[in-house]
Structure formats: C-alpha cells, structure tokens
C-alpha cells in the first residue's frame, strides 16, 4: 500500500524544489522501487522509478525540473487599446496544475496509480532571503511587483504592472494637479479574475481607452487602484533632453513591469563578415586587365555581412527600493525594448548587478547594456 505523506502546499514556485514524500509497506523488499508518473494537462510527461531512501525507506521525489519545462512564455502581447492586457491562466502561463500518480515496482510486477495528488505551482522565482518563508501569498490583493508604488511616465507611453487577487476587481483612476488638488475621478466596472492574476497597462493611452480618463498639461500625477486596495502613483514628466526608451520585462512574480531610461543612450552596430580572396586582375586575350573603365577589380570579396546591434541605456538615479526592484530586470527571462510603438526582444549583456544605495551612490545613474536578439544580413554576393 502506498501512503502519500506530504506534497507541496500553498502557492509553491515551479522554480524551486517540488518535493513529494511517500511511503510503502513493501519498501523493504529487495528489488522495490517507487513509480512516479507526472501528468500535465492530461498528458503523461515522465515516469520515474526510484529506490527508497535507505535510512527512512520513504520515497522523495522532486517534480520541479519536469513541471517547469511545461511553462509557456508567449502569452504577453503588449497593447494600449485597454488597461487590461490579459489574465494569464494555469495552463502554463502564470501557473500550472500537475498530477503525481504513485505506484510500486517489485518482484517483476509494476502497479501504477495506487495513490495520487494534484498540485498547482506558480511561475514566481524565490528571492535570496527568506526562501520558503516569503511567497506569493504575501502579495495577495496587491500590485504583483517589487517596485515601489510610484512610477514616472509621459503622456502616450506604456506602463505595465500586474496584480494578484482573490476577488473581482474594479479599476479606479484619480488625477491631480501640481498643488495636489484632485482634478477628476474615473471608475470602471467590476471584472472577474478567476485565476487571480491580471496584467495591466496603466499608461495614459490605455487608461483613456478603458476609463475615458483625460490627461493633459494640468495633470501632474495620477493614482491607479482596484476596489479600495493599494494605490500606484504615476508622475507625468515632460519631454526630456534625450530620447527616452522603455524597457519592459517579466519580473520575478511572473508578470510584466516597465522602467523608463530617459538619459543618454548609445546604439552600436557590430558586423561579422565572411570573405574570400581572388585575383585582382582578369585575362583578356593578349593582355591582363586590372580594371574595367575606371573601376578596379576586387582582390577580396565580402560575400556576407551580418549586423548585430547593442545599446547602452541610462536612467535617472534610483532609490534604494528601486535598485532592489531592478534586480528583477537583471535575471529576467524576457526583456523587450519599445521603439516607436514596436517591441523588440533583447538580452541583457551585464552579468553582474550591484544593489546600489543612496548613502554611497548619491546621484549615480543606472546603466544597462542590451543586445538585440535579431540580426540582419546585407546583400549576399
């Protein structure tokens, strides 16, 4: 008989260990093995046969490596037609349901599915400190981000942030002038969130399209919130000296954040060339020609030029909390840069990150180096 002792509970992370502990009254048999079958979305992903742990005779099975391979990362489509970008579901977008079926293998006989359990694991990543102490439950009915509850944007820009809840949500927005006087309040309608996660765009265009909110020169900042829950304050800025770029990235909670880089930026291009050499002359009857007309012949041909682009971005000086939040950017599996309304996948080239503090960084800007994930070829010769 199989006894299912323990399994992951609460809101475990697919990027942590997902330990299942089982026992059997046959575990002392010489050739005994536990049989673990992992099922996801009605499909058996793997069967693992495992001998008992010698000291206890129990089976310890970590499903994490198998389950996390079924996560998907293509659900996010950045738009500004609505403040509601989408609600990632538990099919592998923000979380995943998996079933573990346990059986026995001994004396030449395999018996499967003698005990089973279902677990929902989520696409958040454990932090350095307080592993298995802090978790998804700490963010319930809050903005699902590590950023401070303030942001800066410009009219017409996108600003992505997520929310985690166990109730229906009603979106609200309040606009204020430079003297902190309330200008207007805009209220939406109740929206059900069955799986608990909603990806938002709280940029001005998206809010206008959803709440008919008005943003003009008299608005200094606005606050966005659901029901009577915590508020995100967004300050509007004017046109900066340099061209600003917004970086959008999946944060460690599995939803998307935005950060604005509005200081100097530098775009660089690297070229990878493939070449071959040839004679720089041509035989022509009784003569050898080195040119035709006033053009000389090639002695070397560059038959393929592959261009790759990199960019250095700088943002304004950060607070201590913003440095902590932007560590999510450094380890993010997906990063997009927005240029003229289009979103380009990029890779962060920096492989280290210093958690800056105002006490020693003062007004030092935050700098990153990115590489575009697409290449371009010139004319093939």
mmCIF file of N, CA and C in Angstrom, residues 86-185:
data_model
loop_
_atom_site.group_PDB
_atom_site.id
_atom_site.type_symbol
_atom_site.label_atom_id
_atom_site.label_comp_id
_atom_site.label_asym_id
_atom_site.label_seq_id
_atom_site.Cartn_x
_atom_site.Cartn_y
_atom_site.Cartn_z
ATOM 1 N N UNK A 86 -4.371 41.231 -20.109
ATOM 2 C CA UNK A 86 -4.800 39.841 -20.127
ATOM 3 C C UNK A 86 -4.763 39.235 -18.743
ATOM 4 N N UNK A 87 -5.308 38.027 -18.664
ATOM 5 C CA UNK A 87 -5.293 37.272 -17.422
ATOM 6 C C UNK A 87 -4.601 35.931 -17.676
ATOM 7 N N UNK A 88 -3.305 35.848 -17.416
ATOM 8 C CA UNK A 88 -2.601 34.578 -17.633
ATOM 9 C C UNK A 88 -3.220 33.477 -16.782
ATOM 10 N N UNK A 89 -3.334 32.274 -17.364
ATOM 11 C CA UNK A 89 -4.048 31.195 -16.692
ATOM 12 C C UNK A 89 -3.094 30.148 -16.150
ATOM 13 N N UNK A 90 -3.692 29.056 -15.663
ATOM 14 C CA UNK A 90 -2.929 27.997 -15.006
ATOM 15 C C UNK A 90 -2.610 26.843 -15.940
ATOM 16 N N UNK A 91 -2.640 27.099 -17.253
ATOM 17 C CA UNK A 91 -2.271 26.070 -18.223
ATOM 18 C C UNK A 91 -0.769 26.044 -18.478
ATOM 19 N N UNK A 92 -0.039 26.931 -17.797
ATOM 20 C CA UNK A 92 1.399 27.046 -18.004
ATOM 21 C C UNK A 92 1.830 28.485 -18.208
ATOM 22 N N UNK A 93 0.892 29.430 -18.155
ATOM 23 C CA UNK A 93 1.227 30.824 -18.363
ATOM 24 C C UNK A 93 1.734 31.471 -17.070
ATOM 25 N N UNK A 94 0.887 31.513 -16.039
ATOM 26 C CA UNK A 94 1.304 32.056 -14.749
ATOM 27 C C UNK A 94 1.453 30.953 -13.713
ATOM 28 N N UNK A 95 0.897 29.815 -13.983
ATOM 29 C CA UNK A 95 0.971 28.658 -13.095
ATOM 30 C C UNK A 95 0.583 27.407 -13.856
ATOM 31 N N UNK A 96 0.667 26.265 -13.185
ATOM 32 C CA UNK A 96 0.354 25.016 -13.869
ATOM 33 C C UNK A 96 -0.134 23.987 -12.858
ATOM 34 N N UNK A 97 -1.176 23.260 -13.248
ATOM 35 C CA UNK A 97 -1.672 22.145 -12.451
ATOM 36 C C UNK A 97 -1.000 20.863 -12.924
ATOM 37 N N UNK A 98 -0.479 20.109 -11.997
ATOM 38 C CA UNK A 98 0.085 18.817 -12.372
ATOM 39 C C UNK A 98 -0.370 17.760 -11.369
ATOM 40 N N UNK A 99 -0.453 16.551 -11.848
ATOM 41 C CA UNK A 99 -0.842 15.423 -11.009
ATOM 42 C C UNK A 99 0.320 14.460 -10.887
ATOM 43 N N UNK A 100 0.521 13.957 -9.687
ATOM 44 C CA UNK A 100 1.528 12.932 -9.457
ATOM 45 C C UNK A 100 0.814 11.643 -9.060
ATOM 46 N N UNK A 101 1.064 10.583 -9.829
ATOM 47 C CA UNK A 101 0.485 9.277 -9.553
ATOM 48 C C UNK A 101 1.622 8.343 -9.116
ATOM 49 N N UNK A 102 1.416 7.715 -7.974
ATOM 50 C CA UNK A 102 2.479 6.908 -7.383
ATOM 51 C C UNK A 102 2.095 5.438 -7.397
ATOM 52 N N UNK A 103 3.053 4.591 -7.758
ATOM 53 C CA UNK A 103 2.846 3.153 -7.768
ATOM 54 C C UNK A 103 4.056 2.419 -7.232
ATOM 55 N N UNK A 104 4.074 1.115 -7.454
ATOM 56 C CA UNK A 104 5.149 0.266 -6.950
ATOM 57 C C UNK A 104 5.670 -0.651 -8.050
ATOM 58 N N UNK A 105 6.946 -0.983 -7.934
ATOM 59 C CA UNK A 105 7.576 -1.954 -8.839
ATOM 60 C C UNK A 105 8.435 -2.886 -7.991
ATOM 61 N N UNK A 106 7.996 -4.144 -7.879
ATOM 62 C CA UNK A 106 8.802 -5.129 -7.159
ATOM 63 C C UNK A 106 8.382 -6.528 -7.589
ATOM 64 N N UNK A 107 9.314 -7.461 -7.477
ATOM 65 C CA UNK A 107 9.086 -8.869 -7.851
ATOM 66 C C UNK A 107 8.574 -9.006 -9.275
ATOM 67 N N UNK A 108 9.046 -8.117 -10.155
ATOM 68 C CA UNK A 108 8.682 -8.207 -11.556
ATOM 69 C C UNK A 108 7.313 -7.668 -11.904
ATOM 70 N N UNK A 109 6.619 -7.060 -10.947
ATOM 71 C CA UNK A 109 5.268 -6.537 -11.188
ATOM 72 C C UNK A 109 5.244 -5.033 -10.958
ATOM 73 N N UNK A 110 4.671 -4.301 -11.928
ATOM 74 C CA UNK A 110 4.514 -2.849 -11.820
ATOM 75 C C UNK A 110 3.041 -2.537 -11.604
ATOM 76 N N UNK A 111 2.745 -1.856 -10.522
ATOM 77 C CA UNK A 111 1.379 -1.410 -10.228
ATOM 78 C C UNK A 111 1.391 0.107 -10.146
ATOM 79 N N UNK A 112 0.599 0.759 -10.985
ATOM 80 C CA UNK A 112 0.621 2.221 -11.051
ATOM 81 C C UNK A 112 -0.614 2.824 -10.399
ATOM 82 N N UNK A 113 -0.515 4.120 -10.116
ATOM 83 C CA UNK A 113 -1.633 4.940 -9.641
ATOM 84 C C UNK A 113 -2.305 4.353 -8.400
ATOM 85 N N UNK A 114 -1.496 3.942 -7.442
ATOM 86 C CA UNK A 114 -2.028 3.447 -6.174
ATOM 87 C C UNK A 114 -2.365 4.607 -5.231
ATOM 88 N N UNK A 115 -1.776 5.763 -5.479
ATOM 89 C CA UNK A 115 -2.098 6.985 -4.751
ATOM 90 C C UNK A 115 -1.788 8.148 -5.679
ATOM 91 N N UNK A 116 -2.455 9.248 -5.490
ATOM 92 C CA UNK A 116 -2.234 10.385 -6.385
ATOM 93 C C UNK A 116 -2.566 11.686 -5.672
ATOM 94 N N UNK A 117 -2.076 12.750 -6.241
ATOM 95 C CA UNK A 117 -2.366 14.088 -5.738
ATOM 96 C C UNK A 117 -2.155 15.114 -6.820
ATOM 97 N N UNK A 118 -2.828 16.238 -6.693
ATOM 98 C CA UNK A 118 -2.725 17.325 -7.658
ATOM 99 C C UNK A 118 -2.184 18.570 -6.969
ATOM 100 N N UNK A 119 -1.239 19.232 -7.631
ATOM 101 C CA UNK A 119 -0.593 20.428 -7.079
ATOM 102 C C UNK A 119 -0.657 21.534 -8.122
ATOM 103 N N UNK A 120 -0.882 22.753 -7.678
ATOM 104 C CA UNK A 120 -0.766 23.928 -8.539
ATOM 105 C C UNK A 120 0.493 24.680 -8.149
ATOM 106 N N UNK A 121 1.416 24.807 -9.083
ATOM 107 C CA UNK A 121 2.665 25.544 -8.853
ATOM 108 C C UNK A 121 2.659 26.785 -9.738
ATOM 109 N N UNK A 122 3.363 27.822 -9.311
ATOM 110 C CA UNK A 122 3.257 29.130 -9.957
ATOM 111 C C UNK A 122 4.610 29.604 -10.466
ATOM 112 N N UNK A 123 4.547 30.500 -11.458
ATOM 113 C CA UNK A 123 5.740 30.938 -12.176
ATOM 114 C C UNK A 123 6.415 32.130 -11.493
ATOM 115 N N UNK A 124 6.637 32.015 -10.189
ATOM 116 C CA UNK A 124 7.408 33.047 -9.492
ATOM 117 C C UNK A 124 8.727 32.449 -9.035
ATOM 118 N N UNK A 125 9.695 33.319 -8.845
ATOM 119 C CA UNK A 125 11.049 32.873 -8.522
ATOM 120 C C UNK A 125 11.392 33.250 -7.079
ATOM 121 N N UNK A 126 11.896 32.298 -6.283
ATOM 122 C CA UNK A 126 12.249 32.615 -4.890
ATOM 123 C C UNK A 126 13.357 33.659 -4.812
ATOM 124 N N UNK A 127 13.272 34.471 -3.774
ATOM 125 C CA UNK A 127 14.273 35.511 -3.561
ATOM 126 C C UNK A 127 15.472 34.933 -2.812
ATOM 127 N N UNK A 128 16.536 35.733 -2.669
ATOM 128 C CA UNK A 128 17.731 35.291 -1.961
ATOM 129 C C UNK A 128 17.427 35.010 -0.494
ATOM 130 N N UNK A 129 16.759 35.961 0.152
ATOM 131 C CA UNK A 129 16.482 35.821 1.573
ATOM 132 C C UNK A 129 15.074 35.260 1.806
ATOM 133 N N UNK A 130 14.920 34.579 2.930
ATOM 134 C CA UNK A 130 13.627 34.053 3.379
ATOM 135 C C UNK A 130 12.983 33.130 2.356
ATOM 136 N N UNK A 131 13.814 32.255 1.772
ATOM 137 C CA UNK A 131 13.285 31.222 0.880
ATOM 138 C C UNK A 131 12.322 30.331 1.659
ATOM 139 N N UNK A 132 11.184 30.050 1.080
ATOM 140 C CA UNK A 132 10.119 29.254 1.680
ATOM 141 C C UNK A 132 9.543 29.889 2.947
ATOM 142 N N UNK A 133 9.841 31.166 3.149
ATOM 143 C CA UNK A 133 9.191 31.954 4.196
ATOM 144 C C UNK A 133 8.279 32.976 3.539
ATOM 145 N N UNK A 134 8.855 33.801 2.665
ATOM 146 C CA UNK A 134 8.057 34.721 1.856
ATOM 147 C C UNK A 134 7.616 34.024 0.580
ATOM 148 N N UNK A 135 6.451 34.382 0.088
ATOM 149 C CA UNK A 135 5.954 33.747 -1.129
ATOM 150 C C UNK A 135 4.813 34.523 -1.745
ATOM 151 N N UNK A 136 4.115 33.870 -2.625
ATOM 152 C CA UNK A 136 3.047 34.521 -3.388
ATOM 153 C C UNK A 136 1.930 35.040 -2.489
ATOM 154 N N UNK A 137 1.667 34.360 -1.400
ATOM 155 C CA UNK A 137 0.584 34.773 -0.511
ATOM 156 C C UNK A 137 0.826 36.158 0.082
ATOM 157 N N UNK A 138 2.099 36.583 0.166
ATOM 158 C CA UNK A 138 2.401 37.912 0.708
ATOM 159 C C UNK A 138 1.955 39.028 -0.232
ATOM 160 N N UNK A 139 1.667 38.689 -1.494
ATOM 161 C CA UNK A 139 1.278 39.705 -2.479
ATOM 162 C C UNK A 139 -0.216 39.679 -2.787
ATOM 163 N N UNK A 140 -0.980 38.931 -2.021
ATOM 164 C CA UNK A 140 -2.411 38.824 -2.305
ATOM 165 C C UNK A 140 -3.096 40.183 -2.175
ATOM 166 N N UNK A 141 -3.885 40.528 -3.211
ATOM 167 C CA UNK A 141 -4.608 41.794 -3.300
ATOM 168 C C UNK A 141 -3.654 42.992 -3.259
ATOM 169 N N UNK A 142 -2.525 42.776 -3.935
ATOM 170 C CA UNK A 142 -1.539 43.843 -4.078
ATOM 171 C C UNK A 142 -1.020 43.852 -5.511
ATOM 172 N N UNK A 143 -0.355 44.961 -5.860
ATOM 173 C CA UNK A 143 0.337 45.001 -7.144
ATOM 174 C C UNK A 143 1.433 43.952 -7.124
ATOM 175 N N UNK A 144 1.469 43.104 -8.168
ATOM 176 C CA UNK A 144 2.398 41.975 -8.192
ATOM 177 C C UNK A 144 3.721 42.417 -8.794
ATOM 178 N N UNK A 145 4.446 43.176 -8.001
ATOM 179 C CA UNK A 145 5.718 43.738 -8.425
ATOM 180 C C UNK A 145 6.531 44.049 -7.194
ATOM 181 N N UNK A 146 7.841 44.139 -7.351
ATOM 182 C CA UNK A 146 8.715 44.559 -6.255
ATOM 183 C C UNK A 146 9.058 46.038 -6.329
ATOM 184 N N UNK A 147 8.522 46.737 -7.320
ATOM 185 C CA UNK A 147 8.827 48.153 -7.462
ATOM 186 C C UNK A 147 8.139 48.940 -6.348
ATOM 187 N N UNK A 148 8.697 50.077 -5.981
ATOM 188 C CA UNK A 148 7.958 50.977 -5.101
ATOM 189 C C UNK A 148 6.657 51.384 -5.776
ATOM 190 N N UNK A 149 5.679 51.790 -5.022
ATOM 191 C CA UNK A 149 4.363 52.094 -5.583
ATOM 192 C C UNK A 149 4.336 53.483 -6.200
ATOM 193 N N UNK A 150 5.407 53.821 -6.919
ATOM 194 C CA UNK A 150 5.475 55.056 -7.697
ATOM 195 C C UNK A 150 6.149 54.741 -9.023
ATOM 196 N N UNK A 151 5.837 55.540 -10.035
ATOM 197 C CA UNK A 151 6.443 55.379 -11.361
ATOM 198 C C UNK A 151 6.421 56.725 -12.057
ATOM 199 N N UNK A 152 7.198 56.819 -13.128
ATOM 200 C CA UNK A 152 7.241 58.030 -13.943
ATOM 201 C C UNK A 152 6.990 57.652 -15.395
ATOM 202 N N UNK A 153 6.166 58.419 -16.060
ATOM 203 C CA UNK A 153 5.876 58.160 -17.459
ATOM 204 C C UNK A 153 5.562 59.477 -18.158
ATOM 205 N N UNK A 154 5.343 59.396 -19.435
ATOM 206 C CA UNK A 154 4.959 60.551 -20.240
ATOM 207 C C UNK A 154 3.636 60.239 -20.910
ATOM 208 N N UNK A 155 2.858 61.239 -21.206
ATOM 209 C CA UNK A 155 1.582 61.018 -21.890
ATOM 210 C C UNK A 155 1.829 60.266 -23.196
ATOM 211 N N UNK A 156 1.120 59.156 -23.364
ATOM 212 C CA UNK A 156 1.239 58.342 -24.566
ATOM 213 C C UNK A 156 2.129 57.124 -24.407
ATOM 214 N N UNK A 157 2.837 57.004 -23.285
ATOM 215 C CA UNK A 157 3.726 55.865 -23.086
ATOM 216 C C UNK A 157 2.994 54.697 -22.421
ATOM 217 N N UNK A 158 3.566 53.512 -22.569
ATOM 218 C CA UNK A 158 3.038 52.310 -21.921
ATOM 219 C C UNK A 158 3.716 52.112 -20.572
ATOM 220 N N UNK A 159 2.949 51.615 -19.620
ATOM 221 C CA UNK A 159 3.474 51.333 -18.285
ATOM 222 C C UNK A 159 2.789 50.058 -17.787
ATOM 223 N N UNK A 160 3.533 48.963 -17.770
ATOM 224 C CA UNK A 160 2.964 47.665 -17.442
ATOM 225 C C UNK A 160 3.220 47.309 -15.980
ATOM 226 N N UNK A 161 2.212 46.708 -15.357
ATOM 227 C CA UNK A 161 2.319 46.228 -13.985
ATOM 228 C C UNK A 161 1.207 45.208 -13.773
ATOM 229 N N UNK A 162 1.447 44.241 -12.902
ATOM 230 C CA UNK A 162 0.467 43.191 -12.669
ATOM 231 C C UNK A 162 -0.183 43.297 -11.302
ATOM 232 N N UNK A 163 -1.250 42.502 -11.113
ATOM 233 C CA UNK A 163 -1.984 42.499 -9.840
ATOM 234 C C UNK A 163 -2.408 41.071 -9.531
ATOM 235 N N UNK A 164 -2.415 40.728 -8.234
ATOM 236 C CA UNK A 164 -2.785 39.393 -7.770
ATOM 237 C C UNK A 164 -3.937 39.526 -6.783
ATOM 238 N N UNK A 165 -4.982 38.746 -6.983
ATOM 239 C CA UNK A 165 -6.184 38.938 -6.186
ATOM 240 C C UNK A 165 -6.955 37.643 -6.005
ATOM 241 N N UNK A 166 -7.881 37.657 -5.055
ATOM 242 C CA UNK A 166 -8.818 36.556 -4.885
ATOM 243 C C UNK A 166 -10.261 37.035 -4.972
ATOM 244 N N UNK A 167 -10.455 38.196 -5.622
ATOM 245 C CA UNK A 167 -11.787 38.765 -5.738
ATOM 246 C C UNK A 167 -11.936 39.452 -7.090
ATOM 247 N N UNK A 168 -13.143 39.862 -7.416
ATOM 248 C CA UNK A 168 -13.360 40.658 -8.624
ATOM 249 C C UNK A 168 -12.797 42.062 -8.418
ATOM 250 N N UNK A 169 -12.350 42.662 -9.511
ATOM 251 C CA UNK A 169 -11.661 43.940 -9.415
ATOM 252 C C UNK A 169 -12.413 45.033 -10.172
ATOM 253 N N UNK A 170 -12.456 46.207 -9.558
ATOM 254 C CA UNK A 170 -12.991 47.401 -10.213
ATOM 255 C C UNK A 170 -11.882 48.434 -10.278
ATOM 256 N N UNK A 171 -11.543 48.869 -11.487
ATOM 257 C CA UNK A 171 -10.423 49.782 -11.700
ATOM 258 C C UNK A 171 -10.850 51.227 -11.456
ATOM 259 N N UNK A 172 -9.984 51.979 -10.761
ATOM 260 C CA UNK A 172 -10.221 53.396 -10.492
ATOM 261 C C UNK A 172 -8.968 54.195 -10.837
ATOM 262 N N UNK A 173 -9.176 55.449 -11.215
ATOM 263 C CA UNK A 173 -8.071 56.358 -11.502
ATOM 264 C C UNK A 173 -8.445 57.761 -11.032
ATOM 265 N N UNK A 174 -7.518 58.415 -10.335
ATOM 266 C CA UNK A 174 -7.707 59.790 -9.897
ATOM 267 C C UNK A 174 -6.549 60.631 -10.427
ATOM 268 N N UNK A 175 -6.865 61.789 -10.960
ATOM 269 C CA UNK A 175 -5.843 62.697 -11.464
ATOM 270 C C UNK A 175 -5.720 63.910 -10.545
ATOM 271 N N UNK A 176 -4.471 64.427 -10.425
ATOM 272 C CA UNK A 176 -4.185 65.538 -9.513
ATOM 273 C C UNK A 176 -3.339 66.580 -10.234
ATOM 274 N N UNK A 177 -3.436 67.830 -9.760
ATOM 275 C CA UNK A 177 -2.605 68.885 -10.331
ATOM 276 C C UNK A 177 -1.329 69.051 -9.496
ATOM 277 N N UNK A 178 -0.519 70.034 -9.852
ATOM 278 C CA UNK A 178 0.778 70.226 -9.198
ATOM 279 C C UNK A 178 0.640 70.655 -7.740
ATOM 280 N N UNK A 179 -0.532 71.136 -7.353
ATOM 281 C CA UNK A 179 -0.773 71.533 -5.960
ATOM 282 C C UNK A 179 -1.475 70.437 -5.172
ATOM 283 N N UNK A 180 -1.489 69.210 -5.729
ATOM 284 C CA UNK A 180 -2.109 68.042 -5.085
ATOM 285 C C UNK A 180 -3.627 68.145 -4.981
ATOM 286 N N UNK A 181 -4.215 69.001 -5.806
ATOM 287 C CA UNK A 181 -5.669 69.088 -5.832
ATOM 288 C C UNK A 181 -6.241 68.027 -6.767
ATOM 289 N N UNK A 182 -7.321 67.365 -6.320
ATOM 290 C CA UNK A 182 -7.974 66.356 -7.144
ATOM 291 C C UNK A 182 -8.642 67.017 -8.343
ATOM 292 N N UNK A 183 -8.338 66.524 -9.545
ATOM 293 C CA UNK A 183 -8.962 67.047 -10.765
ATOM 294 C C UNK A 183 -10.200 66.244 -11.122
ATOM 295 N N UNK A 184 -10.042 64.912 -11.189
ATOM 296 C CA UNK A 184 -11.181 64.076 -11.602
ATOM 297 C C UNK A 184 -10.963 62.655 -11.101
ATOM 298 N N UNK A 185 -12.077 61.926 -11.011
ATOM 299 C CA UNK A 185 -12.063 60.515 -10.639
ATOM 300 C C UNK A 185 -12.748 59.710 -11.735
#
